[in-house]
Coordinates of C-alpha atoms in Angstrom, one line a residue:
M207 CA 80.0 47.4 -6.9
T208 CA 78.7 47.7 -3.3
I209 CA 75.5 49.4 -4.5
G210 CA 75.0 46.9 -7.3
F211 CA 75.5 43.9 -4.9
G212 CA 73.0 45.5 -2.4
L213 CA 70.5 45.9 -5.2
M214 CA 70.9 42.2 -6.1
V215 CA 70.4 41.1 -2.5
L216 CA 67.3 43.4 -2.3
L217 CA 65.9 41.9 -5.6
V218 CA 66.4 38.4 -4.3
G219 CA 64.7 39.2 -1.0
I220 CA 61.7 40.7 -2.8
T221 CA 61.5 37.7 -5.1
L222 CA 61.5 35.4 -2.1
V223 CA 58.8 37.4 -0.4
F224 CA 56.6 37.3 -3.4
S225 CA 57.3 33.5 -3.8
S226 CA 56.5 32.9 -0.2
N227 CA 53.2 34.9 -0.5
K228 CA 52.3 32.9 -3.6
D229 CA 53.0 29.6 -1.9
R230 CA 51.0 30.7 1.1
T231 CA 48.1 31.7 -1.1
S232 CA 48.3 28.5 -3.0
A233 CA 48.4 26.4 0.2
S234 CA 45.4 28.4 1.6
F235 CA 43.5 27.8 -1.6
Q236 CA 44.3 24.1 -1.5
R237 CA 43.1 23.9 2.1
Q238 CA 39.9 25.6 1.2
T239 CA 39.3 23.3 -1.8
Y240 CA 40.0 20.3 0.3
D241 CA 37.7 21.6 3.0
S242 CA 34.8 22.0 0.6
L243 CA 35.6 18.7 -1.0
S244 CA 35.3 17.0 2.4
L245 CA 32.0 18.8 3.0
A246 CA 30.6 17.5 -0.3
E247 CA 31.8 14.0 0.5
G248 CA 30.2 14.2 3.9
G249 CA 27.0 15.5 2.3
I250 CA 26.9 12.5 -0.1
A251 CA 27.4 10.1 2.8
R252 CA 24.7 11.8 4.9
S253 CA 22.2 11.8 2.0
L254 CA 22.9 8.2 1.2
S255 CA 22.4 7.3 4.8
L256 CA 18.9 8.9 4.8
L257 CA 18.0 7.4 1.4
N258 CA 19.0 3.9 2.4
G259 CA 17.2 4.3 5.7
N260 CA 13.8 5.8 6.3
Y261 CA 13.6 7.5 2.9
Q262 CA 14.1 4.4 0.7
A263 CA 11.0 5.1 -1.3
L264 CA 12.7 8.2 -2.8
L265 CA 15.5 6.1 -4.4
R266 CA 13.3 5.3 -7.4
L267 CA 11.9 8.8 -7.8
S268 CA 13.6 12.0 -9.1
Y269 CA 14.2 15.4 -7.7
D270 CA 15.8 17.9 -10.1
P271 CA 14.9 21.5 -9.5
I272 CA 15.8 24.6 -11.5
N273 CA 19.4 25.8 -11.3
P274 CA 19.2 29.6 -10.9
A275 CA 22.5 30.0 -12.8
T276 CA 21.2 28.3 -16.0
N277 CA 17.4 28.4 -15.6
K278 CA 17.3 24.7 -16.3
T279 CA 17.4 21.6 -14.2
Y280 CA 20.8 20.5 -12.7
L281 CA 21.1 17.0 -14.2
G282 CA 18.5 16.2 -16.8
P283 CA 17.2 12.8 -17.7
N284 CA 20.6 11.2 -18.3
G285 CA 21.8 12.3 -14.8
I286 CA 24.9 14.3 -16.1
S287 CA 25.1 17.9 -15.3
G288 CA 26.0 20.3 -18.1
D289 CA 25.4 17.6 -20.7
G290 CA 22.8 19.5 -22.7
D291 CA 19.6 17.6 -21.9
E292 CA 18.6 19.6 -18.9
E293 CA 14.9 20.7 -18.9
S294 CA 13.2 24.0 -18.4
T295 CA 10.7 22.6 -16.0
A296 CA 11.6 21.3 -12.5
V297 CA 11.1 17.6 -11.7
D298 CA 10.0 16.9 -8.2
E299 CA 8.6 13.5 -7.4
W300 CA 9.9 13.6 -3.8
S301 CA 7.4 16.0 -2.1
V302 CA 4.2 14.6 -3.7
Q303 CA 4.1 11.1 -2.2
S304 CA 0.7 10.0 -0.9
N305 CA 1.9 7.4 1.6
L306 CA 4.7 9.1 3.4
P307 CA 7.2 7.1 5.5
P308 CA 7.2 7.7 9.3
C309 CA 9.0 10.9 10.4
F310 CA 8.9 12.3 6.9
N311 CA 7.9 15.9 7.4
P312 CA 7.2 17.6 4.0
T313 CA 7.2 21.0 5.7
A314 CA 10.8 20.4 6.9
F315 CA 11.9 18.6 3.8
T316 CA 14.6 21.1 2.9
T317 CA 16.3 21.1 6.3
T318 CA 16.1 17.3 6.7
L319 CA 17.3 15.9 3.4
L320 CA 18.2 18.7 1.0
S321 CA 20.7 20.5 3.2
G322 CA 22.6 20.2 6.4
A323 CA 25.7 21.1 8.4
I324 CA 28.7 18.9 8.8
G325 CA 30.2 19.0 12.2
A326 CA 29.6 21.7 14.8
S327 CA 30.5 24.7 12.7
A328 CA 27.5 26.5 11.1
T329 CA 29.8 27.5 8.2
H330 CA 30.4 23.9 7.1
N331 CA 27.4 23.1 4.9
Y332 CA 26.2 20.8 2.1
D333 CA 23.3 20.9 -0.3
L334 CA 21.7 18.0 -2.1
L335 CA 21.1 20.0 -5.3
A336 CA 19.5 17.2 -7.4
Y337 CA 18.9 13.4 -7.6
R338 CA 17.9 11.7 -10.8
Y339 CA 16.7 8.1 -11.1
N340 CA 17.2 6.3 -14.4
S341 CA 14.8 3.4 -14.7
A342 CA 16.5 1.9 -17.8
S343 CA 19.8 1.4 -16.0
A344 CA 18.4 1.2 -12.5
T345 CA 20.8 3.9 -11.3
G346 CA 20.5 7.0 -9.2
T347 CA 22.7 10.1 -9.5
L348 CA 23.2 12.6 -6.7
L349 CA 24.6 16.1 -7.2
V350 CA 25.9 17.5 -3.9
R351 CA 27.5 20.8 -3.1
G352 CA 29.9 21.3 -0.2
R353 CA 30.7 24.8 0.9
N354 CA 32.4 26.7 3.6
T355 CA 30.4 30.0 3.9
E356 CA 33.3 31.5 5.8
N357 CA 35.9 31.3 3.0
K358 CA 33.5 30.9 0.1
A359 CA 35.1 27.6 -1.0
V360 CA 32.7 25.4 -3.0
T361 CA 32.9 21.9 -4.5
L362 CA 30.3 20.0 -6.5
L363 CA 30.4 16.2 -6.5
Q364 CA 28.3 13.9 -8.6
Q365 CA 28.0 10.2 -7.8
T366 CA 26.0 7.5 -9.6
L367 CA 25.0 4.3 -7.9
Q368 CA 23.2 1.1 -8.7
I369 CA 19.7 0.9 -7.1
E370 CA 18.4 -2.5 -6.1
D371 CA 15.2 -3.8 -4.6
R372 CA 15.2 -5.2 -1.1
L373 CA 13.2 -8.4 -1.7
S374 CA 11.4 -10.6 0.7
S375 CA 13.5 -13.5 -0.4
K376 CA 16.0 -12.5 2.2
P377 CA 14.9 -13.6 5.7
E378 CA 15.8 -10.2 7.2
N379 CA 13.2 -8.6 4.8
F380 CA 10.5 -11.2 5.0
P381 CA 7.2 -10.2 6.6
G382 CA 6.3 -12.8 9.2
L383 CA 3.2 -10.7 10.0
L384 CA 2.0 -8.5 7.2
A385 CA -1.1 -6.3 7.5
K386 CA -2.6 -2.9 6.7
D387 CA -3.5 -2.2 10.3
I388 CA -2.0 -3.9 13.4
D389 CA -2.9 -3.9 17.1
L390 CA -0.4 -6.5 18.3
G391 CA -1.2 -6.2 22.0
N392 CA 0.9 -8.8 23.9
N393 CA 1.2 -11.2 21.1
D394 CA 4.7 -12.4 20.1
I395 CA 6.2 -12.5 16.7
L396 CA 9.2 -14.9 17.0
G397 CA 12.1 -15.5 14.7
A398 CA 15.4 -13.6 15.2
V399 CA 15.8 -13.0 11.4
A400 CA 12.4 -13.5 9.7
G401 CA 10.2 -12.6 12.6
N402 CA 9.5 -9.2 11.1
V403 CA 6.3 -7.1 11.3
I404 CA 5.3 -4.9 8.3
C405 CA 2.4 -2.5 8.4
T406 CA 1.7 -1.3 4.9
N407 CA -0.5 1.7 5.8
T408 CA 1.3 4.6 7.4
A409 CA -2.0 6.3 8.3
N410 CA -3.2 3.3 10.3
C411 CA 0.2 2.6 11.9
S412 CA 1.1 6.3 12.4
V413 CA 4.1 7.8 14.1
P414 CA 3.4 11.3 15.2
I415 CA 6.3 13.6 14.3
N416 CA 8.0 14.9 17.4
S417 CA 11.4 14.8 19.1
S418 CA 10.7 11.7 21.1
N419 CA 9.4 9.6 18.2
C420 CA 11.8 10.8 15.5
V421 CA 15.6 10.8 15.9
S422 CA 17.8 11.7 12.9
N423 CA 14.7 11.7 10.7
A424 CA 13.9 8.1 11.5
P425 CA 11.3 6.5 13.9
T426 CA 12.6 5.2 17.2
Q427 CA 12.0 1.5 18.2
A428 CA 9.5 2.7 20.8
A429 CA 7.6 4.8 18.3
L430 CA 7.4 1.8 15.9
R431 CA 6.1 -0.4 18.7
N432 CA 3.4 2.2 19.5
A433 CA 2.5 2.3 15.8
I434 CA 1.7 -1.4 15.7
G435 CA 0.0 -1.3 19.2
A436 CA 2.6 -3.6 20.8
G437 CA 2.0 -4.1 24.6
A438 CA 4.6 -4.1 27.3
N439 CA 4.8 -7.9 27.1
G440 CA 4.6 -8.1 23.3
T441 CA 7.8 -9.4 21.7
V442 CA 8.9 -8.7 18.1
Q443 CA 12.2 -10.5 17.6
G444 CA 12.7 -9.1 14.0
Q445 CA 12.2 -5.7 12.6
I446 CA 9.2 -3.4 12.7
V447 CA 8.6 -1.6 9.4
V448 CA 5.9 0.8 8.5
R449 CA 6.1 1.2 4.7
D450 CA 3.8 1.2 1.7
L451 CA 4.4 -1.8 -0.6
N452 CA 2.7 -3.8 -3.3
W453 CA 1.1 -7.1 -2.1
P454 CA 1.6 -10.2 -4.3
V455 CA -1.1 -11.5 -6.5
L456 CA -3.5 -13.7 -4.6
P457 CA -4.1 -17.2 -6.0
I458 CA -7.6 -17.8 -7.1
A459 CA -9.7 -20.9 -6.5
P460 CA -10.8 -23.0 -9.5
A461 CA -14.0 -21.8 -11.0
D462 CA -15.3 -25.3 -11.3
P463 CA -13.6 -27.6 -8.7
A464 CA -15.7 -30.6 -9.8
S465 CA -14.0 -30.6 -13.2
D466 CA -10.5 -30.1 -11.8
P467 CA -8.7 -33.4 -10.8
N468 CA -6.6 -31.4 -8.3
A469 CA -9.5 -29.7 -6.5
E470 CA -12.8 -30.3 -4.8
A471 CA -15.5 -28.1 -3.0
I472 CA -16.3 -29.4 0.5
G473 CA -18.6 -26.6 1.8
S474 CA -18.4 -25.7 5.5
I475 CA -16.3 -27.6 8.1
T476 CA -18.1 -27.7 11.5
S477 CA -16.8 -30.9 13.1
T478 CA -13.6 -33.0 13.4
R479 CA -12.4 -33.9 10.0
T480 CA -9.2 -35.1 8.2
L481 CA -8.3 -33.8 4.8
S482 CA -6.2 -36.4 3.0
P483 CA -5.9 -35.6 -0.7
P484 CA -5.4 -38.3 -3.4
T485 CA -1.8 -39.6 -3.7
D486 CA -1.7 -39.8 -7.5
S487 CA 0.2 -36.5 -7.9
T488 CA 2.7 -34.3 -6.0
D489 CA 0.9 -31.1 -7.2
P490 CA -0.9 -29.0 -4.6
Y491 CA -4.4 -30.2 -3.9
I492 CA -7.1 -27.6 -3.4
Y493 CA -10.1 -27.7 -1.1
V494 CA -12.7 -24.9 -1.7
V495 CA -14.3 -24.2 1.7
T496 CA -17.1 -21.9 2.7
N497 CA -16.6 -21.6 6.5
I498 CA -14.6 -23.3 9.2
N499 CA -16.2 -23.3 12.7
L500 CA -14.7 -25.6 15.2
S501 CA -15.1 -25.6 19.0
G502 CA -14.3 -27.6 22.1
S503 CA -11.8 -30.3 21.2
Q504 CA -12.7 -30.5 17.5
S505 CA -9.9 -30.5 15.0
L506 CA -9.1 -30.3 11.3
T507 CA -6.2 -32.6 10.4
I508 CA -4.4 -31.9 7.2
N509 CA -2.3 -34.7 5.6
T510 CA 0.4 -33.2 3.5
S511 CA 2.7 -36.2 3.5
H512 CA 2.2 -36.8 -0.3
R513 CA 1.3 -33.4 -1.6
P514 CA 0.7 -29.8 -0.4
V515 CA -2.9 -28.8 0.6
Y516 CA -4.3 -25.4 -0.1
L517 CA -7.6 -24.2 1.5
F518 CA -9.5 -21.5 -0.4
V519 CA -11.9 -20.1 2.2
S520 CA -14.6 -17.7 1.1
G521 CA -16.2 -17.1 4.6
N522 CA -14.9 -17.0 8.2
I523 CA -12.7 -19.2 10.2
T524 CA -13.4 -19.5 13.9
L525 CA -11.5 -21.9 16.3
S526 CA -12.6 -21.8 19.9
G527 CA -12.0 -23.7 23.1
N528 CA -9.3 -26.2 22.3
A529 CA -10.1 -26.5 18.6
S530 CA -7.2 -26.8 16.3
F531 CA -5.7 -27.3 12.9
Q532 CA -3.5 -30.4 13.1
H533 CA -0.5 -30.1 10.7
S534 CA 3.1 -30.7 11.7
N535 CA 4.7 -30.8 8.3
S536 CA 6.6 -27.9 6.8
P537 CA 4.4 -24.8 7.0
E538 CA 4.4 -23.9 3.3
R539 CA 2.7 -27.3 2.5
F540 CA -0.5 -26.1 4.2
R541 CA -1.8 -22.8 3.0
I542 CA -5.0 -20.9 3.7
Y543 CA -6.1 -18.4 1.0
G544 CA -8.9 -15.9 1.6
N545 CA -10.7 -13.4 -0.5
P546 CA -9.1 -10.6 -2.6
A547 CA -8.8 -7.2 -1.1
D548 CA -11.6 -4.7 -1.9
N549 CA -12.8 -1.3 -0.7
N550 CA -15.9 -2.7 1.1
E551 CA -15.4 -2.7 4.8
S552 CA -18.7 -4.5 5.5
N553 CA -17.8 -7.9 3.9
D554 CA -14.4 -8.5 5.5
Q555 CA -13.6 -12.1 6.5
Q556 CA -12.8 -13.0 10.1
F557 CA -10.1 -15.5 11.0
V558 CA -10.1 -15.9 14.8
L559 CA -8.4 -18.2 17.2
N560 CA -10.2 -18.2 20.6
G561 CA -9.3 -19.7 23.9
G562 CA -6.7 -22.4 23.6
A563 CA -7.2 -22.9 19.9
S564 CA -4.2 -23.2 17.6
A565 CA -3.5 -23.3 13.9
A566 CA -0.3 -25.3 13.8
H567 CA 2.1 -25.1 10.8
V568 CA 0.5 -22.9 8.2
F569 CA 0.8 -20.0 5.8
I570 CA -2.2 -17.7 5.8
Y571 CA -2.7 -15.1 3.0
A572 CA -6.1 -13.3 3.2
P573 CA -5.8 -9.7 2.2
D574 CA -9.5 -9.0 3.0
A575 CA -9.6 -10.7 6.4
D576 CA -9.5 -9.4 10.0
A577 CA -7.5 -11.9 12.0
G578 CA -6.3 -12.3 15.6
I579 CA -5.7 -14.7 18.5
N580 CA -7.9 -14.4 21.6
G581 CA -6.2 -16.5 24.2
G582 CA -3.8 -19.0 22.8
S583 CA -2.0 -21.9 24.5
S584 CA 0.2 -23.7 22.0
N585 CA 3.9 -22.7 21.7
P586 CA 3.7 -21.4 19.1
D587 CA 0.0 -21.0 18.1
I588 CA 1.1 -20.5 14.5
Y589 CA 4.3 -21.7 13.0
G590 CA 4.7 -20.0 9.6
A591 CA 3.5 -16.6 8.5
V592 CA 0.3 -14.6 8.5
W593 CA -0.6 -11.9 5.8
V594 CA -4.0 -10.4 6.4
K595 CA -5.9 -7.1 6.1
T596 CA -5.8 -6.4 9.8
W597 CA -4.3 -8.1 12.8
G598 CA -5.6 -7.8 16.4
L599 CA -8.4 -5.3 15.8
I600 CA -11.0 -7.9 16.6
G601 CA -9.1 -8.8 19.8
S602 CA -5.6 -10.0 20.1
N603 CA -4.1 -9.0 23.5
S604 CA -3.1 -12.3 25.0
N605 CA 0.4 -12.8 26.2
N606 CA 0.1 -16.5 25.3
A607 CA -0.3 -16.0 21.6
E608 CA 2.7 -16.5 19.3
I609 CA 3.5 -16.6 15.6
S610 CA 6.9 -18.2 15.0
V611 CA 8.5 -17.6 11.6
P612 CA 11.2 -20.0 10.4
N613 CA 14.2 -18.2 8.8
N614 CA 13.8 -20.2 5.6
M615 CA 10.1 -19.3 5.1
P616 CA 10.7 -17.2 2.0
Q617 CA 12.6 -20.1 0.4
L618 CA 9.8 -22.5 1.4
L619 CA 7.1 -20.3 -0.1
G620 CA 8.9 -19.4 -3.3
N621 CA 7.4 -17.0 -5.9
P622 CA 5.6 -14.7 -5.8
F623 CA 5.8 -14.5 -2.0
S624 CA 9.6 -14.3 -2.0
T625 CA 9.8 -11.5 -4.5
I626 CA 7.9 -8.7 -2.7
V627 CA 9.7 -5.4 -2.8
V628 CA 9.9 -4.3 0.8
G629 CA 12.4 -1.4 0.1
N630 CA 15.2 -0.1 -2.0
Q631 CA 18.9 0.3 -1.5
T632 CA 22.0 1.7 -3.2
T633 CA 24.8 -0.8 -4.0
N634 CA 27.8 -0.4 -6.4
S635 CA 29.1 3.1 -7.2
K636 CA 29.1 3.4 -11.0
R637 CA 30.7 6.9 -11.3
W638 CA 32.2 9.5 -9.1
E639 CA 33.4 12.9 -10.3
R640 CA 33.8 16.6 -9.5
R641 CA 31.7 19.0 -11.5
S642 CA 32.1 22.6 -12.3
Q643 CA 29.8 25.1 -10.8

């Protein structure tokens, strides 16, 4: 009986030891799984931070390389891994962009966006295996792997999010100054929300890639100021953005103003004059103008009390001395349209304010014009917004020159000027799931 009782105690002890080892193994496995899951979640958060920041252009493009385990893409067109629609040819729209955002280094693409470490440990890593954009549903799907190389734990997470455009209808996105090349000098762009400067050519407004210009794969504020040539006394109260975007369609002057009851051709304006359109309608009234050249105390007064006035200018605008545009009504009611953009550098228009000249309340859209303020004395010189080919390259260094952008400018202008896509962003999460390896 003693021997039998001893054997029973021994058997119970062995069972407890095995159970304890099993529980310890299970707990260790759970910790490793949780560890890799946390790394995958951190990788998704890091990837989304970059894609919603400096790499917004990538959100509507796809990156789906070949999975070495299957010899097919990871996600396929429907954005679901292992669903059977994966392709045999890799999809890579990310590394072939022509107009790269600042601080985007194609040679370091893998280490900046496709992989990284979470925390201080070199063994805690994540990999962005694939990203698929679906234009039909306007969704983007990320497949991220979190792994601890020390204990070999791996977790794959797949998340699908809605992709939306960042439109100029929101004041924080609206370009108060828009140009393909900018040398701001000491000019001021005022407007705490809508006083934004957007340069649409990353080659002209370049940010050299180095440790002082680029932090966390995004340009510093100092680097962006250098990119637009902002001087020490130049103020930009809104954001500075260097990003390729599509300009809105430029309105075109009537082919035959004489036969249009809402238009007339008036040639060149070289002396003081008042433009007061007929009051028989509230529709915009169009003046087709060749050149505007005012000097001294000459002025062009625009009466928009009954209806908006749009000037279509085919030549140059030069205001010098104390010459001015006199218009104090809401800025969208007085608009100056220039010529369409072309690839000919020799026929660009020139819109210049010299000395103490000012242009009052106005919206200027001239995609083939070089514009700038030399001098300036009003406060502000322009109240509204200016969209031109270049700003300041013909001289615009004065500390007395200001463009003040009202916060409701996009609402005042309406379409198509309030629907410019200035970027992209992720919004609602549509699906989140763990995937098998």
